[in-house]
Tab-separated table of C-alpha atoms and ligand atoms in Angstrom:
chain	number	residue	atom	x	y	z
A	1121	MET	CA	0.000	0.000	0.000
A	1122	GLN	CA	1.069	3.568	-0.631
A	1123	ILE	CA	1.145	5.837	2.416
A	1124	ASN	CA	2.207	9.397	1.749
A	1125	GLY	CA	3.713	8.172	-1.531
A	1126	LYS	CA	5.798	5.346	-0.002
A	1127	GLU	CA	5.159	1.600	-0.356
A	1128	TYR	CA	4.391	-0.319	2.885
A	1129	ARG	CA	3.050	-3.620	4.088
A	1130	SER	CA	1.009	-3.565	7.321
A	1131	VAL	CA	3.353	-6.095	8.996
A	1132	TRP	CA	6.786	-7.547	8.171
A	1133	TYR	CA	9.783	-9.397	9.651
A	1134	GLU	CA	13.412	-8.304	9.631
A	1135	ASP	CA	16.482	-9.222	11.719
A	1136	ASN	CA	14.495	-11.193	14.306
A	1137	ARG	CA	11.981	-8.398	14.882
A	1138	VAL	CA	8.311	-8.080	13.915
A	1139	PHE	CA	7.464	-4.666	12.440
A	1140	MET	CA	3.963	-3.248	12.019
A	1141	ILE	CA	2.172	-0.025	11.232
A	1142	ASN	CA	0.673	1.136	14.540
A	1143	GLN	CA	-3.006	1.147	13.605
A	1144	ASN	CA	-4.115	2.607	16.928
A	1145	LEU	CA	-2.479	5.929	16.035
A	1146	LEU	CA	-3.853	6.291	12.499
A	1147	PRO	CA	-4.915	8.534	10.854
A	1148	PHE	CA	-3.455	11.139	13.185
A	1149	ARG	CA	0.074	9.739	13.486
A	1150	PHE	CA	1.985	7.355	11.250
A	1151	GLU	CA	4.402	5.249	13.302
A	1152	ILE	CA	6.047	1.864	12.889
A	1153	ALA	CA	6.132	-0.340	16.003
A	1154	SER	CA	8.632	-3.187	16.290
A	1155	PHE	CA	8.930	-6.083	18.729
A	1156	GLY	CA	11.710	-8.493	19.620
A	1157	SER	CA	9.710	-11.075	21.596
A	1158	TYR	CA	6.587	-13.091	20.835
A	1159	GLU	CA	5.070	-11.954	24.143
A	1160	GLU	CA	5.168	-8.350	22.935
A	1161	VAL	CA	3.423	-9.364	19.702
A	1162	VAL	CA	0.686	-11.081	21.771
A	1163	VAL	CA	0.064	-7.733	23.493
A	1164	ALA	CA	0.165	-5.829	20.166
A	1165	ILE	CA	-2.495	-8.182	18.754
A	1166	GLN	CA	-4.647	-7.847	21.882
A	1167	ASN	CA	-4.455	-4.054	22.023
A	1168	MET	CA	-4.943	-3.879	18.254
A	1169	THR	CA	-1.698	-2.166	17.292
A	1170	VAL	CA	-2.110	-4.681	14.465
A	1171	ARG	CA	-5.670	-5.739	13.610
A	1172	GLY	CA	-7.712	-7.190	10.768
A	1173	ALA	CA	-7.903	-10.956	10.282
A	1174	PRO	CA	-5.201	-11.552	7.625
A	1175	ALA	CA	-2.864	-8.984	9.234
A	1176	ILE	CA	-3.005	-10.674	12.639
A	1177	GLY	CA	-2.514	-14.004	10.857
A	1178	ALA	CA	0.754	-12.732	9.375
A	1179	ALA	CA	1.785	-11.034	12.646
A	1180	GLY	CA	1.184	-14.348	14.440
A	1181	ALA	CA	3.184	-16.275	11.842
A	1182	TYR	CA	6.120	-13.864	12.203
A	1183	ALA	CA	5.857	-13.945	16.003
A	1184	MET	CA	6.053	-17.737	15.901
A	1185	ALA	CA	9.221	-17.478	13.782
A	1186	LEU	CA	10.543	-15.001	16.332
A	1187	ALA	CA	9.769	-17.492	19.113
A	1188	THR	CA	11.955	-20.092	17.380
A	1189	ALA	CA	14.759	-17.519	17.161
A	1190	THR	CA	14.586	-16.587	20.856
A	1191	ALA	CA	13.801	-20.047	22.322
A	1192	PRO	CA	16.531	-21.520	24.567
A	1193	GLU	CA	17.917	-24.636	22.874
A	1194	ASP	CA	17.464	-26.864	25.929
A	1195	LYS	CA	13.752	-25.975	26.219
A	1196	TYR	CA	13.092	-25.461	22.511
A	1197	ARG	CA	10.003	-27.655	22.113
A	1198	SER	CA	8.199	-26.558	25.295
A	1199	TYR	CA	8.984	-22.883	24.600
A	1200	LEU	CA	7.441	-23.185	21.127
A	1201	ARG	CA	4.392	-24.965	22.547
A	1202	GLN	CA	3.920	-22.118	25.012
A	1203	ALA	CA	4.351	-19.451	22.307
A	1204	HIS	CA	1.875	-21.220	20.016
A	1205	ALA	CA	-0.778	-21.356	22.763
A	1206	ALA	CA	-0.295	-17.724	23.803
A	1207	LEU	CA	-0.380	-16.402	20.244
A	1208	ILE	CA	-3.510	-18.231	19.113
A	1209	ALA	CA	-5.318	-17.172	22.298
A	1210	ALA	CA	-4.547	-13.461	21.753
A	1211	ARG	CA	-7.782	-12.949	19.796
A	1212	PRO	CA	-10.279	-15.782	19.335
A	1213	THR	CA	-12.503	-14.954	16.346
A	1214	ALA	CA	-10.269	-14.493	13.298
A	1215	ILE	CA	-9.126	-17.976	12.247
A	1216	ASP	CA	-6.235	-16.412	10.285
A	1217	LEU	CA	-4.335	-16.039	13.572
A	1218	ASN	CA	-4.568	-19.759	14.306
A	1219	ASN	CA	-3.777	-20.616	10.683
A	1220	GLY	CA	-0.673	-18.392	10.551
A	1221	VAL	CA	0.749	-19.391	13.925
A	1222	SER	CA	0.056	-23.106	13.440
A	1223	TYR	CA	1.559	-23.164	9.933
A	1224	VAL	CA	4.904	-21.890	11.234
A	1225	TYR	CA	4.744	-23.992	14.434
A	1226	GLU	CA	4.122	-27.246	12.556
A	1227	ASN	CA	6.926	-26.536	10.098
A	1228	ALA	CA	9.327	-25.737	12.951
A	1229	LEU	CA	8.459	-28.951	14.834
A	1230	LYS	CA	9.299	-31.139	11.828
A	1231	PHE	CA	13.017	-30.398	12.173
A	1232	ILE	CA	13.544	-30.814	15.916
A	1233	PRO	CA	16.109	-31.715	17.275
A	1234	ASP	CA	17.999	-29.751	14.573
A	1235	VAL	CA	17.300	-26.325	16.116
A	1236	VAL	CA	19.291	-24.365	13.533
A	1237	HIS	CA	17.349	-25.944	10.695
A	1238	SER	CA	14.040	-25.577	12.547
A	1239	ARG	CA	14.641	-21.829	13.001
A	1240	GLN	CA	15.478	-21.339	9.325
A	1241	VAL	CA	12.397	-23.252	8.228
A	1242	ALA	CA	10.177	-21.290	10.636
A	1243	GLU	CA	11.367	-17.966	9.260
A	1244	LEU	CA	10.866	-19.114	5.669
A	1245	ALA	CA	7.396	-20.480	6.516
A	1246	SER	CA	6.334	-17.174	8.087
A	1247	ILE	CA	7.462	-15.224	5.022
A	1248	GLU	CA	5.754	-17.709	2.721
A	1249	PHE	CA	2.498	-17.424	4.725
A	1250	ALA	CA	2.510	-13.608	4.583
A	1251	ASN	CA	3.425	-13.487	0.883
A	1252	LYS	CA	0.664	-15.954	0.003
A	1253	SER	CA	-1.800	-13.854	2.006
A	1254	ALA	CA	-0.796	-10.658	0.164
A	1255	GLU	CA	-1.025	-12.419	-3.212
A	1256	ASP	CA	-4.495	-13.834	-2.364
A	1257	CYS	CA	-5.639	-10.303	-1.574
A	1258	ARG	CA	-4.256	-8.924	-4.838
A	1259	ARG	CA	-6.148	-11.619	-6.735
A	1260	ILE	CA	-9.313	-10.943	-4.706
A	1261	GLY	CA	-9.081	-7.374	-5.990
A	1262	ILE	CA	-8.769	-8.418	-9.627
A	1263	ILE	CA	-11.648	-10.898	-9.347
A	1264	GLY	CA	-13.793	-8.792	-7.018
A	1265	GLN	CA	-13.731	-5.629	-9.089
A	1266	GLU	CA	-15.919	-7.463	-11.621
A	1267	VAL	CA	-18.967	-7.190	-9.335
A	1268	ILE	CA	-18.552	-3.419	-9.071
A	1269	PRO	CA	-20.357	-1.554	-11.843
A	1270	ASP	CA	-19.159	1.809	-13.130
A	1271	GLY	CA	-20.840	4.494	-11.038
A	1272	ALA	CA	-21.473	2.144	-8.087
A	1273	ARG	CA	-22.313	3.504	-4.662
A	1274	ILE	CA	-20.783	0.965	-2.285
A	1275	LEU	CA	-21.214	0.462	1.457
A	1276	THR	CA	-18.366	-1.124	3.416
A	1277	HIS	CA	-18.006	-1.740	7.132
A	1278	CYS	CA	-14.993	-1.773	9.462
A	1279	ASN	CA	-11.625	-1.781	7.704
A	1280	ALA	CA	-11.062	-4.567	5.203
A	1281	GLY	CA	-8.226	-2.691	3.559
A	1282	ALA	CA	-4.482	-3.068	3.124
A	1283	LEU	CA	-4.030	-2.256	6.810
A	1284	ALA	CA	-6.217	-5.205	7.801
A	1285	THR	CA	-4.232	-7.567	5.564
A	1286	VAL	CA	-0.573	-7.877	4.638
A	1287	ASP	CA	-1.292	-5.740	1.588
A	1288	TRP	CA	-4.106	-4.742	-0.816
A	1289	GLY	CA	-7.041	-5.558	1.475
A	1290	THR	CA	-10.043	-7.771	0.797
A	1291	ALA	CA	-13.191	-5.671	0.286
A	1292	LEU	CA	-11.003	-2.616	-0.322
A	1293	SER	CA	-8.799	-4.552	-2.737
A	1294	ALA	CA	-11.842	-5.004	-5.010
A	1295	ILE	CA	-12.739	-1.325	-4.604
A	1296	ARG	CA	-9.109	-0.266	-5.200
A	1297	MET	CA	-8.848	-2.344	-8.402
A	1298	ALA	CA	-12.214	-1.073	-9.710
A	1299	HIS	CA	-10.990	2.490	-9.139
A	1300	ARG	CA	-7.671	1.746	-10.865
A	1301	LYS	CA	-9.656	0.407	-13.848
A	1302	GLY	CA	-11.200	3.853	-14.159
A	1303	LYS	CA	-14.638	3.058	-12.736
A	1304	LYS	CA	-16.317	5.960	-10.995
A	1305	LEU	CA	-17.143	4.978	-7.422
A	1306	PHE	CA	-18.575	6.405	-4.256
A	1307	VAL	CA	-18.019	4.610	-0.955
A	1308	TYR	CA	-20.122	4.929	2.198
A	1309	VAL	CA	-17.843	4.146	5.145
A	1310	SER	CA	-19.712	3.170	8.297
A	1311	GLU	CA	-17.769	4.476	11.261
A	1312	THR	CA	-17.648	1.100	13.120
A	1313	ARG	CA	-18.117	1.824	16.759
A	1314	PRO	CA	-16.579	1.408	19.234
A	1315	ARG	CA	-13.054	1.462	17.723
A	1316	PHE	CA	-13.820	3.417	14.560
A	1317	GLN	CA	-11.912	1.245	12.094
A	1318	GLY	CA	-14.194	2.645	9.366
A	1319	SER	CA	-13.937	6.363	10.075
A	1320	ARG	CA	-10.216	6.189	11.003
A	1321	LEU	CA	-8.680	3.501	8.801
A	1322	THR	CA	-10.942	2.865	5.799
A	1323	ALA	CA	-11.464	6.588	5.274
A	1324	PHE	CA	-7.677	7.078	5.509
A	1325	GLU	CA	-6.978	4.357	2.938
A	1326	LEU	CA	-9.636	5.628	0.526
A	1327	GLU	CA	-8.244	9.128	0.801
A	1328	GLN	CA	-4.698	7.861	0.126
A	1329	GLU	CA	-6.038	6.084	-2.986
A	1330	GLY	CA	-8.077	9.108	-4.147
A	1331	ILE	CA	-11.426	7.295	-3.969
A	1332	GLU	CA	-14.512	9.405	-3.336
A	1333	HIS	CA	-16.143	8.522	-0.025
A	1334	THR	CA	-17.994	9.758	3.009
A	1335	ILE	CA	-18.244	8.556	6.594
A	1336	ILE	CA	-21.662	7.724	8.028
A	1337	ALA	CA	-22.675	6.750	11.554
A	1338	ASP	CA	-23.322	3.019	11.897
A	1339	SER	CA	-26.944	3.820	12.694
A	1340	ALA	CA	-27.327	5.801	9.413
A	1341	CYS	CA	-26.904	2.760	7.121
A	1342	GLY	CA	-30.623	1.892	7.133
A	1343	PHE	CA	-31.486	5.429	6.086
A	1344	TYR	CA	-29.221	5.245	3.013
A	1345	PHE	CA	-30.638	1.851	2.005
A	1346	TRP	CA	-34.132	3.338	2.343
A	1347	LYS	CA	-33.077	6.288	0.147
A	1348	ASP	CA	-31.926	3.819	-2.552
A	1349	ALA	CA	-28.441	5.334	-2.279
A	1350	ILE	CA	-26.538	2.023	-1.975
A	1351	ASP	CA	-25.987	-0.286	-4.980
A	1352	LEU	CA	-23.669	-2.847	-3.415
A	1353	VAL	CA	-22.223	-3.914	-0.056
A	1354	ILE	CA	-18.735	-5.466	0.268
A	1355	THR	CA	-17.182	-6.461	3.592
A	1356	GLY	CA	-14.318	-8.660	4.729
A	1357	ALA	CA	-14.574	-11.635	7.085
A	1358	ASP	CA	-12.817	-12.975	10.154
A	1359	ARG	CA	-13.874	-16.562	9.549
A	1360	VAL	CA	-15.721	-18.406	6.793
A	1361	CYS	CA	-17.426	-21.688	7.761
A	1362	LEU	CA	-18.109	-24.784	5.682
A	1363	ASN	CA	-21.806	-23.858	5.350
A	1364	GLY	CA	-20.974	-20.327	4.147
A	1365	ASP	CA	-21.797	-18.484	7.366
A	1366	ILE	CA	-19.214	-15.820	8.162
A	1367	ALA	CA	-18.038	-13.824	11.174
A	1368	ASN	CA	-17.124	-10.190	10.671
A	1369	LYS	CA	-17.044	-6.934	12.619
A	1370	ILE	CA	-20.046	-6.283	14.836
A	1371	GLY	CA	-22.717	-4.560	12.744
A	1372	THR	CA	-22.114	-6.622	9.597
A	1373	TYR	CA	-25.164	-8.842	10.147
A	1374	GLU	CA	-27.622	-5.954	10.285
A	1375	LYS	CA	-26.210	-4.535	7.031
A	1376	ALA	CA	-26.658	-7.919	5.342
A	1377	VAL	CA	-30.289	-8.122	6.478
A	1378	LEU	CA	-30.901	-4.558	5.272
A	1379	ALA	CA	-29.270	-5.375	1.927
A	1380	LYS	CA	-31.583	-8.381	1.408
A	1381	GLU	CA	-34.650	-6.330	2.344
A	1382	HIS	CA	-33.627	-3.686	-0.218
A	1383	LYS	CA	-32.526	-6.212	-2.881
A	1384	VAL	CA	-28.959	-4.889	-2.801
A	1385	PRO	CA	-26.175	-7.474	-3.457
A	1386	PHE	CA	-24.049	-8.276	-0.407
A	1387	TYR	CA	-20.534	-9.683	-1.037
A	1388	VAL	CA	-17.877	-10.907	1.374
A	1389	ALA	CA	-14.190	-11.001	0.353
A	1390	ALA	CA	-11.807	-13.443	2.063
A	1391	PRO	CA	-8.353	-14.963	1.415
A	1392	LEU	CA	-7.522	-18.637	2.057
A	1393	SER	CA	-6.276	-17.858	5.586
A	1394	THR	CA	-9.808	-16.796	6.637
A	1395	PHE	CA	-11.407	-20.181	5.823
A	1396	ASP	CA	-11.991	-22.599	8.682
A	1397	PHE	CA	-12.401	-26.078	7.213
A	1398	THR	CA	-13.257	-27.501	10.637
A	1399	CYS	CA	-16.117	-25.127	11.375
A	1400	ASN	CA	-19.510	-26.342	10.203
A	1401	HIS	CA	-21.719	-23.472	11.217
A	1402	GLY	CA	-21.590	-19.834	12.354
A	1403	THR	CA	-22.779	-20.829	15.816
A	1404	ASP	CA	-19.454	-22.710	16.263
A	1405	ILE	CA	-17.403	-19.493	15.962
A	1406	PRO	CA	-16.146	-18.024	19.247
A	1407	ILE	CA	-17.044	-14.332	19.447
A	1408	GLU	CA	-14.535	-12.077	21.150
A	1409	ILE	CA	-16.063	-9.946	23.891
A	1410	ARG	CA	-13.897	-6.886	24.531
A	1411	SER	CA	-13.760	-4.529	27.494
A	1412	GLU	CA	-16.812	-2.428	28.334
A	1413	ASP	CA	-14.450	0.549	28.544
A	1414	GLU	CA	-14.377	0.632	24.718
A	1415	ILE	CA	-18.104	1.480	24.859
A	1416	LYS	CA	-18.229	3.639	27.981
A	1417	MET	CA	-15.038	5.655	27.590
A	1418	PHE	CA	-13.749	7.968	24.895
A	1419	GLY	CA	-10.030	8.191	25.645
A	1420	ASP	CA	-9.971	9.161	29.308
A	1421	THR	CA	-13.495	10.589	29.279
A	1422	LEU	CA	-16.498	8.660	30.529
A	1423	ILE	CA	-19.300	9.014	27.943
A	1424	ALA	CA	-21.909	6.686	29.458
A	1425	ASN	CA	-23.889	6.444	32.656
A	1426	PRO	CA	-21.256	5.438	35.249
A	1427	GLY	CA	-23.509	2.950	37.047
A	1428	SER	CA	-24.535	0.997	33.914
A	1429	SER	CA	-22.732	-1.976	32.473
A	1430	ALA	CA	-22.003	-2.293	28.730
A	1431	LEU	CA	-21.732	-5.301	26.417
A	1432	ASN	CA	-19.035	-5.217	23.750
A	1433	PRO	CA	-19.099	-8.169	21.317
A	1434	SER	CA	-16.456	-7.432	18.691
A	1435	PHE	CA	-17.946	-9.582	15.896
A	1436	ASP	CA	-21.258	-10.980	14.714
A	1437	ILE	CA	-22.336	-13.813	12.445
A	1438	THR	CA	-23.890	-13.294	9.033
A	1439	PRO	CA	-25.696	-16.435	7.864
A	1440	ALA	CA	-24.963	-17.665	4.321
A	1441	LYS	CA	-28.503	-16.889	3.137
A	1442	TYR	CA	-27.773	-13.147	3.252
A	1443	ILE	CA	-24.573	-13.383	1.188
A	1444	ASN	CA	-24.682	-13.203	-2.630
A	1445	GLY	CA	-21.111	-14.355	-3.110
A	1446	ILE	CA	-17.768	-14.909	-1.404
A	1447	ILE	CA	-14.945	-13.299	-3.358
A	1448	THR	CA	-11.823	-15.455	-3.085
A	1449	HIS	CA	-8.424	-15.557	-4.782
A	1450	ARG	CA	-9.778	-18.260	-7.096
A	1451	ALA	CA	-13.256	-17.036	-8.067
A	1452	ILE	CA	-16.504	-15.724	-6.647
A	1453	PHE	CA	-18.377	-18.619	-5.087
A	1454	LYS	CA	-21.856	-19.090	-3.666
A	1455	PRO	CA	-21.373	-19.075	0.122
A	1456	LYS	CA	-22.464	-22.693	0.580
A	1457	GLU	CA	-19.870	-23.992	-1.901
A	1458	ALA	CA	-16.970	-21.597	-1.184
A	1459	ALA	CA	-15.146	-23.614	1.495
A	1460	GLN	CA	-15.473	-26.917	-0.400
A	1461	LYS	CA	-14.215	-25.355	-3.652
A	1462	ILE	CA	-11.254	-23.735	-1.918
A	1463	GLN	CA	-10.446	-26.892	0.040
A	1464	SER	CA	-10.556	-29.105	-3.046
A	1465	ASP	CA	-7.922	-26.838	-4.591
A	1466	LEU	CA	-5.574	-27.583	-1.706
A	1467	ASN	CA	-5.690	-31.349	-2.156
B	783	MRU	O1	-11.444	-6.041	15.365
B	783	MRU	P1	-10.755	-5.919	14.037
B	783	MRU	O2	-10.501	-4.511	13.628
B	783	MRU	O3	-9.549	-6.791	13.931
B	783	MRU	O4	-11.841	-6.501	13.012
B	783	MRU	C1	-11.530	-6.560	11.660
B	783	MRU	C2	-12.681	-6.926	10.820
B	783	MRU	O5	-13.735	-7.269	11.283
B	783	MRU	C3	-12.440	-6.964	9.343
B	783	MRU	O6	-13.614	-6.671	8.652
B	783	MRU	C4	-11.982	-8.366	8.964
B	783	MRU	O7	-10.861	-8.746	9.699
B	783	MRU	C5	-11.713	-8.517	7.534
B	783	MRU	S1	-10.247	-7.695	7.113
B	783	MRU	C6	-9.697	-8.053	5.624
């Protein structure tokens, strides 16, 4: 992705350190954070310095490689086991994290007791995982732009952009490629309370790319459907199940229901790392519940009734029946067949 004219990835690995764009500071400050231990990356994933399903998948993969580099040789296997468990537990909903961490872990284990070889393989596996993820997202853009007509008014939710992935984005990759093809677009960006990934990050990326857009409150989406102002919805996903149900940022489900009511196509874009081939149904997906402070506080200021509690689920489930198609690196599939088609490619 281009930020202020320079090419970046959201997360990368160099000299036994994991580097990432600090997404908590954007769009007000652009800073790169870097970490030399897997424990620090666990914290960075939890506090959302890095966020977005494919991006935390790559951060986890790199952190696992880092764990192999820092593990004491006499406790190599148990140290890696501990790192694997801590990393995959950092955030529970996006399956990309488990997929990235486990891919590197399993590759590293194959070469024990040759620790030197195991470390080399782990580093290569983490780079391979991240590169594959970025390439999937580039292909999602090329394939996904086909569903975007010239002149489309598109609604997207949360940030499914280059920041949320290693590069390109998922939903925003399709929008980016359509724009680069010369299609005229207008994007409604729902703000995405409580952490404002839409109004902070998606708006920032669209501005960097020169794509016309406006921010709307989450609660304004229904009004714009009712006004017939939305032609298409595209979101990302944090997990795609075998039956085509998906998890994505809280508020996605209601947009999908609104889209069906208003006969507006609703697409989900997801790379291979977001598929969970062991998950049958949306009800099997663990939903992360974050701190009530994210709802009740704005920075250091209390913005809710002090004596009331608040519930803060970070994701919701959109059943397959509301989704017109899942845009993948291979093709656009009907939700019910997407996981099987992608899985059959792997065998
Ligand atoms: O809590 P976040 O910001 O990590 O949630 C991110 C989302 O829900 C994105 O829509 C999803 O990861 C898809 S990103 C390509």
